[in-house]
Amino acid sequence: MALTRFYCPTDIEVGANIRLPAAAAHHALKALRVQTGDRLVLFNGRGGEFTATVTHCGKDAVVVGDLEFRAVERESPLAITLAQAVLNAEKMDWVVQKAVELGAARIQPLTTSRSVVRLDAGRAAKRALHWQNIVIASCEQCGRNRLPEVAAVAALPDWLGQLKDQATRSAAAAELRLLLLPDAEASLRDPPPPDQKLTVLVGPEGGFSDDEARAAATAGFVPVSLGPRILRTETAGAAALAAMQALYGDW
Ligand code: SAM
């Protein structure tokens, strides 16, 4: 049976005893009921993972020792950014979780002209922290040893403007940028294969406005369709990621 994994964002040294961070210890004790002698896996987000044995369980503390390093990586060779119009809390949580499982390297939440969800700075910061915790839980579950980044929420025009600047200043043009648009004529297979970087831009429930689609095209995005059926926005990103991984990434 696979060992339970814990994110432990500290220096981890073979030969040392490590006290799990408070949140991980709480989860280990209350939800997973770990006991002295149990084997588990720690990772700190810097690559690789450590097998360990629980040497002490207290009321609020879990200490592990007997650490062994395994240089295991489960990252995709394709660095995928999922740029997703922000959705309501539950759907966005699902999008973040699936993006991690499907190997996205970065998630960029965006506000668009038809976004229903509006976030002021305070709420955006709270949601960012919440999404970060979903990333951690997903990495614990799916075996990734490096945490994908969740970028700060940005307005679509600002974000596209930054991308356009980057493309004119540097070699960022080597990146393939796909705009998911239900009535696009091209399919995912039509653009030239991405080299190492791919960005997939997904609209809100009401789709992109014509102006937004034009601005994305100006920033180098190729409009592509996922087929004749309109997918829910939370399905569209996951479907595109799975397909692109199958075509050019993990397999
Ligand atoms: N009537 C809207 C439109 O035409 O854009 C439908 C929006 S759809 C529910 C939400 C988002 O999911 C879209 O903005 C698009 O990014 C993506 N999407 C859904 N189905 C798609 C498809 N078949 N091909 C490409 N993208 C799709």
XYZ file of C-alpha atoms and ligand atoms in Angstrom:
278
model
C 0.000 0.000 0.000
C 1.260 3.502 -0.822
C 2.623 5.364 2.196
C 0.795 8.491 3.356
C 2.612 11.625 2.223
C 3.101 14.859 4.129
C 4.310 18.219 2.899
C 6.973 19.421 5.317
C 8.331 22.799 4.164
C 11.601 22.723 6.132
C 15.150 21.508 5.645
C 14.978 17.727 5.914
C 18.223 15.958 6.707
C 18.814 12.244 6.634
C 19.855 11.243 10.160
C 17.815 13.979 11.844
C 14.528 13.721 13.708
C 11.851 15.940 12.224
C 8.839 17.362 13.980
C 5.955 17.629 11.503
C 4.561 21.145 11.013
C 1.447 21.807 13.127
C -1.085 21.380 10.285
C 0.480 18.130 9.082
C 0.723 16.800 12.660
C -2.925 17.640 13.288
C -3.969 15.866 10.070
C -1.743 12.881 10.885
C -3.097 12.503 14.412
C -6.769 13.385 14.032
C -7.632 12.215 10.509
C -5.103 9.486 9.769
C -4.518 8.340 13.362
C -0.822 7.664 12.788
C 0.982 5.798 15.521
C 4.566 5.283 16.601
C 6.238 2.877 14.189
C 4.115 3.863 11.169
C 5.993 4.509 7.924
C 5.267 7.644 5.908
C 6.726 9.921 3.234
C 7.799 13.564 3.608
C 8.537 16.045 0.845
C 9.546 19.671 1.152
C 8.856 20.914 -2.379
C 12.523 21.082 -3.345
C 12.518 17.787 -5.222
C 12.651 14.173 -4.142
C 11.024 12.684 -1.069
C 11.980 11.019 2.213
C 10.620 7.805 3.682
C 10.411 8.043 7.460
C 9.216 6.226 10.576
C 7.098 7.843 13.276
C 9.208 7.828 16.443
C 6.925 9.822 18.717
C 3.237 10.818 18.796
C 2.194 13.374 21.404
C -1.050 15.261 21.946
C -0.254 17.749 19.172
C 3.129 16.597 17.924
C 4.433 13.944 15.572
C 8.171 13.293 15.326
C 9.698 11.131 12.607
C 13.173 9.684 12.137
C 14.940 6.919 10.199
C 14.840 9.112 7.083
C 15.844 7.860 3.669
C 15.988 10.084 0.576
C 14.482 8.966 -2.730
C 15.285 11.120 -5.761
C 11.834 10.674 -7.278
C 10.308 13.254 -9.621
C 6.782 13.072 -10.988
C 6.775 16.322 -12.977
C 5.730 16.529 -16.609
C 8.393 17.467 -19.184
C 5.845 20.027 -20.405
C 5.624 23.111 -18.164
C 1.914 23.869 -18.404
C 0.262 27.028 -17.100
C -3.499 26.774 -16.683
C -4.895 30.294 -16.964
C -8.442 30.010 -15.699
C -11.184 32.601 -15.310
C -12.028 32.555 -11.590
C -15.121 30.450 -10.811
C -17.241 30.117 -7.715
C -15.491 28.676 -4.676
C -16.385 25.019 -5.122
C -15.717 24.854 -8.876
C -12.431 26.732 -8.608
C -11.278 24.374 -5.860
C -12.002 21.476 -8.198
C -10.112 23.179 -11.050
C -7.052 23.727 -8.846
C -7.130 20.149 -7.576
C -7.429 18.646 -11.074
C -4.768 20.968 -12.492
C -2.321 19.655 -9.888
C -3.233 16.026 -10.547
C -2.877 16.591 -14.298
C 0.597 18.003 -13.878
C 0.168 21.776 -14.337
C 3.282 23.690 -13.281
C 1.399 26.931 -12.663
C -2.172 28.118 -12.212
C -3.065 31.677 -13.151
C -6.500 32.801 -11.894
C -7.983 35.589 -14.016
C -10.906 37.969 -13.854
C -12.616 38.574 -17.186
C -15.440 40.810 -18.411
C -18.008 38.019 -17.970
C -16.662 36.662 -14.680
C -19.464 36.262 -12.169
C -17.052 36.068 -9.245
C -15.554 39.422 -8.246
C -12.748 39.429 -5.705
C -11.511 42.493 -3.837
C -7.881 42.448 -2.683
C -8.728 40.975 0.735
C -10.854 38.152 -0.625
C -8.332 37.441 -3.405
C -5.568 37.037 -0.819
C -7.734 34.672 1.262
C -8.650 32.621 -1.792
C -4.979 32.449 -2.824
C -4.074 30.959 0.568
C -6.953 28.515 0.293
C -5.858 27.435 -3.220
C -2.310 27.003 -1.969
C -3.637 24.557 0.657
C -5.504 22.656 -2.054
C -2.259 22.447 -4.041
C -0.497 20.977 -1.010
C -3.246 18.424 -0.328
C -3.295 17.425 -4.017
C 0.484 17.005 -4.137
C 0.287 14.842 -1.007
C -2.381 12.731 -2.690
C -0.974 12.443 -6.240
C 2.712 12.044 -5.440
C 4.145 15.298 -6.772
C 7.207 16.449 -4.879
C 7.221 19.990 -6.238
C 4.354 22.381 -5.608
C 2.859 24.126 -8.624
C 2.649 27.873 -8.182
C -0.721 29.604 -7.829
C -0.163 33.120 -9.187
C -1.978 36.148 -7.802
C -5.382 36.818 -9.358
C -4.926 39.158 -12.334
C -7.274 40.998 -14.682
C -7.179 39.374 -18.130
C -6.137 42.556 -20.033
C -3.263 43.235 -17.580
C -2.053 39.658 -17.781
C -2.232 39.585 -21.586
C -0.330 42.885 -21.673
C 2.470 41.374 -19.568
C 2.663 38.314 -21.840
C 2.850 40.488 -24.921
C 5.728 42.486 -23.406
C 7.550 39.283 -22.447
C 7.170 37.885 -25.966
C 8.635 40.985 -27.562
C 11.483 41.217 -25.022
C 12.593 37.589 -24.808
C 12.418 34.094 -26.162
C 9.097 33.480 -24.417
C 7.726 33.171 -27.948
C 8.919 29.559 -27.836
C 5.924 28.894 -25.607
C 2.709 27.550 -27.173
C -0.335 29.545 -26.076
C -3.795 28.056 -26.578
C -7.081 29.908 -26.205
C -9.962 27.490 -25.611
C -12.802 28.756 -27.776
C -15.777 26.490 -28.585
C -16.217 27.802 -32.145
C -12.529 27.843 -33.101
C -11.687 26.040 -36.329
C -8.423 24.483 -35.157
C -8.151 21.496 -32.806
C -5.559 20.898 -30.060
C -3.458 18.920 -32.534
C -3.243 21.647 -35.170
C -0.686 24.111 -33.707
C 2.970 23.008 -33.871
C 3.933 20.868 -30.857
C 5.053 22.902 -27.848
C 8.728 22.770 -27.029
C 8.685 22.817 -23.229
C 6.140 25.439 -22.319
C 2.405 25.604 -22.818
C -0.273 27.992 -21.559
C -3.955 27.067 -21.776
C -6.442 29.922 -21.359
C -9.985 28.981 -20.279
C -12.958 31.326 -20.099
C -15.703 31.778 -17.511
C -19.191 30.213 -17.723
C -20.287 32.941 -20.174
C -17.191 32.592 -22.359
C -14.823 35.309 -23.588
C -16.067 38.505 -25.222
C -14.973 39.097 -28.824
C -12.622 41.852 -27.615
C -10.985 39.458 -25.137
C -10.552 36.755 -27.774
C -8.957 39.344 -30.093
C -6.641 40.601 -27.321
C -5.583 37.021 -26.558
C -4.823 36.417 -30.247
C -2.703 39.584 -30.287
C -0.779 38.205 -27.296
C 0.042 35.076 -29.290
C -2.805 32.749 -28.297
C -4.019 30.287 -30.922
C -7.794 29.671 -30.696
C -8.565 25.946 -30.492
C -11.722 23.922 -29.974
C -12.105 20.747 -27.925
C -14.820 19.431 -30.229
C -18.470 19.998 -31.041
C -19.817 19.901 -27.481
C -19.744 22.878 -25.112
C -17.999 21.783 -21.935
C -18.431 23.367 -18.562
C -15.516 25.661 -17.947
C -14.173 23.450 -15.156
C -14.272 20.445 -17.513
C -12.612 22.288 -20.394
C -9.296 23.033 -18.656
C -8.979 19.505 -17.264
C -9.797 17.967 -20.659
C -7.246 20.168 -22.444
C -4.543 19.390 -19.887
C -5.138 15.644 -20.109
C -5.118 15.745 -23.916
C -1.955 17.871 -24.140
C -0.170 15.639 -21.611
C -1.124 12.620 -23.708
C 0.022 14.283 -26.948
C 3.225 16.015 -25.825
C 3.834 15.628 -22.094
C 3.771 12.732 -19.653
C 3.355 9.894 -22.123
N -21.198 30.194 -24.833
C -19.861 30.213 -24.305
C -18.856 30.399 -25.463
O -19.243 30.221 -26.601
O -17.669 30.672 -25.197
C -19.613 28.909 -23.586
C -18.601 29.062 -22.540
S -18.014 27.535 -21.880
C -19.304 27.061 -20.816
C -16.756 28.125 -20.794
C -15.351 28.047 -21.333
O -14.960 26.691 -21.482
C -15.140 28.683 -22.674
O -14.868 30.059 -22.568
C -13.953 27.914 -23.219
O -12.750 28.461 -22.768
C -14.149 26.537 -22.629
N -14.826 25.572 -23.511
C -15.981 24.923 -23.288
N -16.267 24.075 -24.284
C -15.278 24.188 -25.190
C -14.992 23.573 -26.447
N -15.788 22.665 -26.983
N -13.861 23.935 -27.076
C -13.029 24.864 -26.554
N -13.250 25.480 -25.377
C -14.342 25.149 -24.692
